[in-house]
Coordinates of N, CA and C in Angstrom, one line a residue:
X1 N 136.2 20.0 -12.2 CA 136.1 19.6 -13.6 C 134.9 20.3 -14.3
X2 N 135.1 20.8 -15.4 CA 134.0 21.3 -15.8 C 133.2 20.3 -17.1
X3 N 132.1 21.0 -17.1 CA 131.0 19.9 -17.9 C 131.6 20.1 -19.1
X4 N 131.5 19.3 -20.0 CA 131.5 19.5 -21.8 C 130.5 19.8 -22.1
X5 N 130.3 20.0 -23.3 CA 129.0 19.8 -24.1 C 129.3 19.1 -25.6
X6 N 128.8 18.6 -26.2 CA 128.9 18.4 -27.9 C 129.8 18.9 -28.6
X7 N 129.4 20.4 -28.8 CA 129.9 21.2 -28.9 C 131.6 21.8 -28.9
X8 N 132.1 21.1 -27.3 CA 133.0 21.0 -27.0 C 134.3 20.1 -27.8
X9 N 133.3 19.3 -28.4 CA 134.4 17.8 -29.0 C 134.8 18.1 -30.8
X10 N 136.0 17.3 -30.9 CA 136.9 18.0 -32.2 C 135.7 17.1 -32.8
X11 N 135.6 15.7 -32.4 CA 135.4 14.4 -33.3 C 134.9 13.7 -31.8
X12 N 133.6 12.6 -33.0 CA 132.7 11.7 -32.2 C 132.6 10.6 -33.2
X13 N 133.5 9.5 -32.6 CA 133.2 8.2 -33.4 C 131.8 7.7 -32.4
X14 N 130.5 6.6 -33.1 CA 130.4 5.5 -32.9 C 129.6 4.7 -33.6
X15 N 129.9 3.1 -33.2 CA 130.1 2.1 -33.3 C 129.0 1.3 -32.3
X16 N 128.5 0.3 -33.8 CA 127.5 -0.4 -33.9 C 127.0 -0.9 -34.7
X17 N 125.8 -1.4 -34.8 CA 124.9 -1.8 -35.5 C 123.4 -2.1 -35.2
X18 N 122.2 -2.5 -36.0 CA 120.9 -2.7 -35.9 C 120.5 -1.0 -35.5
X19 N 119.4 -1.1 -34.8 CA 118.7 0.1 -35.4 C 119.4 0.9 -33.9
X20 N 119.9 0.8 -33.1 CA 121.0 1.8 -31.6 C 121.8 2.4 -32.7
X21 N 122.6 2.0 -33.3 CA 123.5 3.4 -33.7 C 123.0 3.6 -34.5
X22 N 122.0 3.6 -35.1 CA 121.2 4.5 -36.5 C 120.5 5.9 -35.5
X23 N 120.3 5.1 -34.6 CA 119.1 6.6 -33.5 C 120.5 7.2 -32.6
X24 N 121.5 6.3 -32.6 CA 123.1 7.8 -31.6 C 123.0 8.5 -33.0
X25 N 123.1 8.1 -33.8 CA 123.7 8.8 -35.2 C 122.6 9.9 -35.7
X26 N 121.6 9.7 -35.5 CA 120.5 10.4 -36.2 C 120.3 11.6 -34.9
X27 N 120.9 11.5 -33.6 CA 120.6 12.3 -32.5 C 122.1 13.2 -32.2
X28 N 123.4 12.5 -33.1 CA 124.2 13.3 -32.8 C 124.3 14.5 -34.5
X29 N 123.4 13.9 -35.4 CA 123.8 14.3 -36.9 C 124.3 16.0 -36.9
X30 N 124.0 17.1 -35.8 CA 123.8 18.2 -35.9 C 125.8 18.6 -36.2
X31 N 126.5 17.2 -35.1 CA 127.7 17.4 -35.6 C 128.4 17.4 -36.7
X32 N 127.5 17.2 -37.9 CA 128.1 17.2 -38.8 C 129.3 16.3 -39.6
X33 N 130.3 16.7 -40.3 CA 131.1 15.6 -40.5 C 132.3 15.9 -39.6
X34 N 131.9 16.2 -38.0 CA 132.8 15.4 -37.0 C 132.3 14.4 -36.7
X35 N 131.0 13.9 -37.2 CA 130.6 12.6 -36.5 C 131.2 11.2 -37.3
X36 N 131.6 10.5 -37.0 CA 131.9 9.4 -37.7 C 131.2 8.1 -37.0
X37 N 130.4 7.2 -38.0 CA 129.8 6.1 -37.4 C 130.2 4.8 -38.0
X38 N 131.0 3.7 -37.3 CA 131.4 2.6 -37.9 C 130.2 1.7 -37.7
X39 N 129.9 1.2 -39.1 CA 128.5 0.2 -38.7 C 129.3 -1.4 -39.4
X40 N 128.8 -1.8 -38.1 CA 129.3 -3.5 -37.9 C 128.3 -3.9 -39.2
X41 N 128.6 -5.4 -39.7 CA 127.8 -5.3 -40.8 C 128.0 -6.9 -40.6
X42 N 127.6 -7.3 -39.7 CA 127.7 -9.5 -39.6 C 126.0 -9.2 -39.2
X43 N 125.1 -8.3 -39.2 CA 123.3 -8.9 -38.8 C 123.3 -10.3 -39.4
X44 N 122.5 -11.5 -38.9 CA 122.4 -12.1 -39.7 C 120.9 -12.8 -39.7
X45 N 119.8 -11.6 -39.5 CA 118.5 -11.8 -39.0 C 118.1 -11.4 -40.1
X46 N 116.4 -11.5 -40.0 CA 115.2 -11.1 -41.0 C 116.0 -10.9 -42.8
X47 N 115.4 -9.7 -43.2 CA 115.6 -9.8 -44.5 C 117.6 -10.3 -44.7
X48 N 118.1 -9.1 -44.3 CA 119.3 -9.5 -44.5 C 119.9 -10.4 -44.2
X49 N 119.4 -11.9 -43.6 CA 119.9 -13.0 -43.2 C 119.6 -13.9 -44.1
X50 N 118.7 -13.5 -44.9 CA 118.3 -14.2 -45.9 C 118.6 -14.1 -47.2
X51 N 119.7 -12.6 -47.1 CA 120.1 -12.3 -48.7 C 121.4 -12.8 -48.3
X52 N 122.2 -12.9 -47.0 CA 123.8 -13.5 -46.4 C 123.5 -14.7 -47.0
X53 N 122.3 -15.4 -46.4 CA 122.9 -17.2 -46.6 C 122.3 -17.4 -48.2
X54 N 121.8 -16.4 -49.0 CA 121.6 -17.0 -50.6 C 122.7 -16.9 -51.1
X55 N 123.1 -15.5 -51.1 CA 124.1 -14.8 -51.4 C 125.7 -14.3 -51.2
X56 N 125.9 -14.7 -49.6 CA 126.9 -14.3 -49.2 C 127.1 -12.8 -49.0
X57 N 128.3 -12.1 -48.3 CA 128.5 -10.7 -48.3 C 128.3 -10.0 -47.2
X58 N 128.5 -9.1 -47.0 CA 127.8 -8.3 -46.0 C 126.9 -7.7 -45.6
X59 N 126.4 -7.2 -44.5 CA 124.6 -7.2 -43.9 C 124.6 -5.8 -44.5
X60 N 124.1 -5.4 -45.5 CA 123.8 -4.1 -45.8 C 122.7 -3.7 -45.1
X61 N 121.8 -4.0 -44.4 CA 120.7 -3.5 -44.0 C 121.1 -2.6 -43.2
X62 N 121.7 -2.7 -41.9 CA 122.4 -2.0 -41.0 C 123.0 -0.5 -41.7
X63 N 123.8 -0.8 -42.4 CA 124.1 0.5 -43.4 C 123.4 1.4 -43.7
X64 N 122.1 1.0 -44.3 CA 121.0 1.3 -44.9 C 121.0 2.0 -43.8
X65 N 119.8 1.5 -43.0 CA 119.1 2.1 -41.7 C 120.2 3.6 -41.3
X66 N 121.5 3.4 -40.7 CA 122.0 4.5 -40.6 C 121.9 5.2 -41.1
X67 N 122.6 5.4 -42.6 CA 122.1 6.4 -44.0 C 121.0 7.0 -43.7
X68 N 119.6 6.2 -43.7 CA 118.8 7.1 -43.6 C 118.1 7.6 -42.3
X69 N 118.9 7.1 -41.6 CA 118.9 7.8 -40.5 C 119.2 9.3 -40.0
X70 N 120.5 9.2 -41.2 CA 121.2 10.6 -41.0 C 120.4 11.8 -41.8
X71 N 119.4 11.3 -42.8 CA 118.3 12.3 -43.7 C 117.8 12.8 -42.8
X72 N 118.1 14.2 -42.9 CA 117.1 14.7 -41.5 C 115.6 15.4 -42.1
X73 N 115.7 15.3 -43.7 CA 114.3 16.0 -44.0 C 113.9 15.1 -44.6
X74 N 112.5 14.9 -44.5 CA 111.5 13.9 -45.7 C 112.0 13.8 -46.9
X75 N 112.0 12.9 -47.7 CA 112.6 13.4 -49.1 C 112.8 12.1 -49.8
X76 N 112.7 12.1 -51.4 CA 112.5 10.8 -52.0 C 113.8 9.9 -51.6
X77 N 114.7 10.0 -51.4 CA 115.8 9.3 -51.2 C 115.4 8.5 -50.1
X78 N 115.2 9.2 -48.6 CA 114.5 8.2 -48.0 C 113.3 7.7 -47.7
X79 N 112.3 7.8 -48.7 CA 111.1 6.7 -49.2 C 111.7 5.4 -50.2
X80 N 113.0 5.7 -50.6 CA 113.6 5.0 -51.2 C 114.1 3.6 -50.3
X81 N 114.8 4.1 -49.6 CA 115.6 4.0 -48.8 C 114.7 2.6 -47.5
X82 N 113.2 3.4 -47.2 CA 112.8 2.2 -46.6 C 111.6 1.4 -47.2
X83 N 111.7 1.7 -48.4 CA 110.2 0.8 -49.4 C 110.9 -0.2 -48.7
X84 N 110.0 -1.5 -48.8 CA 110.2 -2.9 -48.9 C 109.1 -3.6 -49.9
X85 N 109.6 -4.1 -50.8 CA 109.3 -5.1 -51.2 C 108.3 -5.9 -51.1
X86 N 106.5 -6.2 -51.8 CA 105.6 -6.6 -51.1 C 105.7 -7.8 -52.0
X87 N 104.6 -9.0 -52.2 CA 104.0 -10.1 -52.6 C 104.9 -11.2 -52.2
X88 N 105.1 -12.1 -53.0 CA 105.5 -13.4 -52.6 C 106.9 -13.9 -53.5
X89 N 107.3 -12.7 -54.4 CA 108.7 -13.3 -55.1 C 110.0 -13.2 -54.1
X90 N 111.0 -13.5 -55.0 CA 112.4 -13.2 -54.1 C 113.0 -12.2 -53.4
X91 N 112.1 -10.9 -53.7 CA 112.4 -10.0 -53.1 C 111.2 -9.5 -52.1
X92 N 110.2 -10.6 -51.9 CA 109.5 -9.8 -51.0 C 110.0 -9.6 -49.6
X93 N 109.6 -8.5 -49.0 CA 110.4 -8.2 -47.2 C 111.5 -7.4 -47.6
X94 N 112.1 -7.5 -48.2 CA 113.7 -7.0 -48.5 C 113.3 -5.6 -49.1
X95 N 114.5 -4.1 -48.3 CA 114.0 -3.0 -48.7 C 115.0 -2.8 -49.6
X96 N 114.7 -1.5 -50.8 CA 115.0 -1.4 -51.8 C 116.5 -0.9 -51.5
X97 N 116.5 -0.6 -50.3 CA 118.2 0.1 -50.5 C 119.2 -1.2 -49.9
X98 N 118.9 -2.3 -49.7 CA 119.2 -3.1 -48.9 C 120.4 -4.0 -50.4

């Protein structure tokens, strides 16, 4: 049997959530758009558990993190992407892309 490589493959789904498939995703990015990443979206921890039970909806944070995971150069989008929110109102903790 011979080895594959990356390279070798048409398409690479994966599937997940929290910050594991943001770092498969950010390590496979070179594939380009053969990569496809389905991100689970029930987190129901830290900031985003706290905008689910005000709010309802889906865990966007997870999303987020991917997204800018896949930014492979420094760049305002992802300073965007992970500001959070400082002092003591309703948005403190919670990041801007969230």
């Amino acid at each position: 049997m011979r080895n594959r490589t990356l390279a070798d493959l048409d398409r690479v789904v994966a599937l997940g959530g929290g910050h594991g498939l943001g770092r498969v995703l950010s390590s496979l990015s070179s594939l380009g758009s053969r990569l496809t990443g389905i991100v689970t979206t029930t987190d129901n921890g830290g900031s985003t558990g706290r905008i689910r039970r005000s709010e309802g909806g889906i865990a966007w944070g997870d999303m987020r993190n991917c997204l800018n995971q896949l930014i492979t150069e420094p760049s305002v989008a992802s300073a965007m992407f992970e500001y959070r929110f400082g002092g003591n109102g309703e948005l403190s903790g919670h990041n801007l892309g969230t």
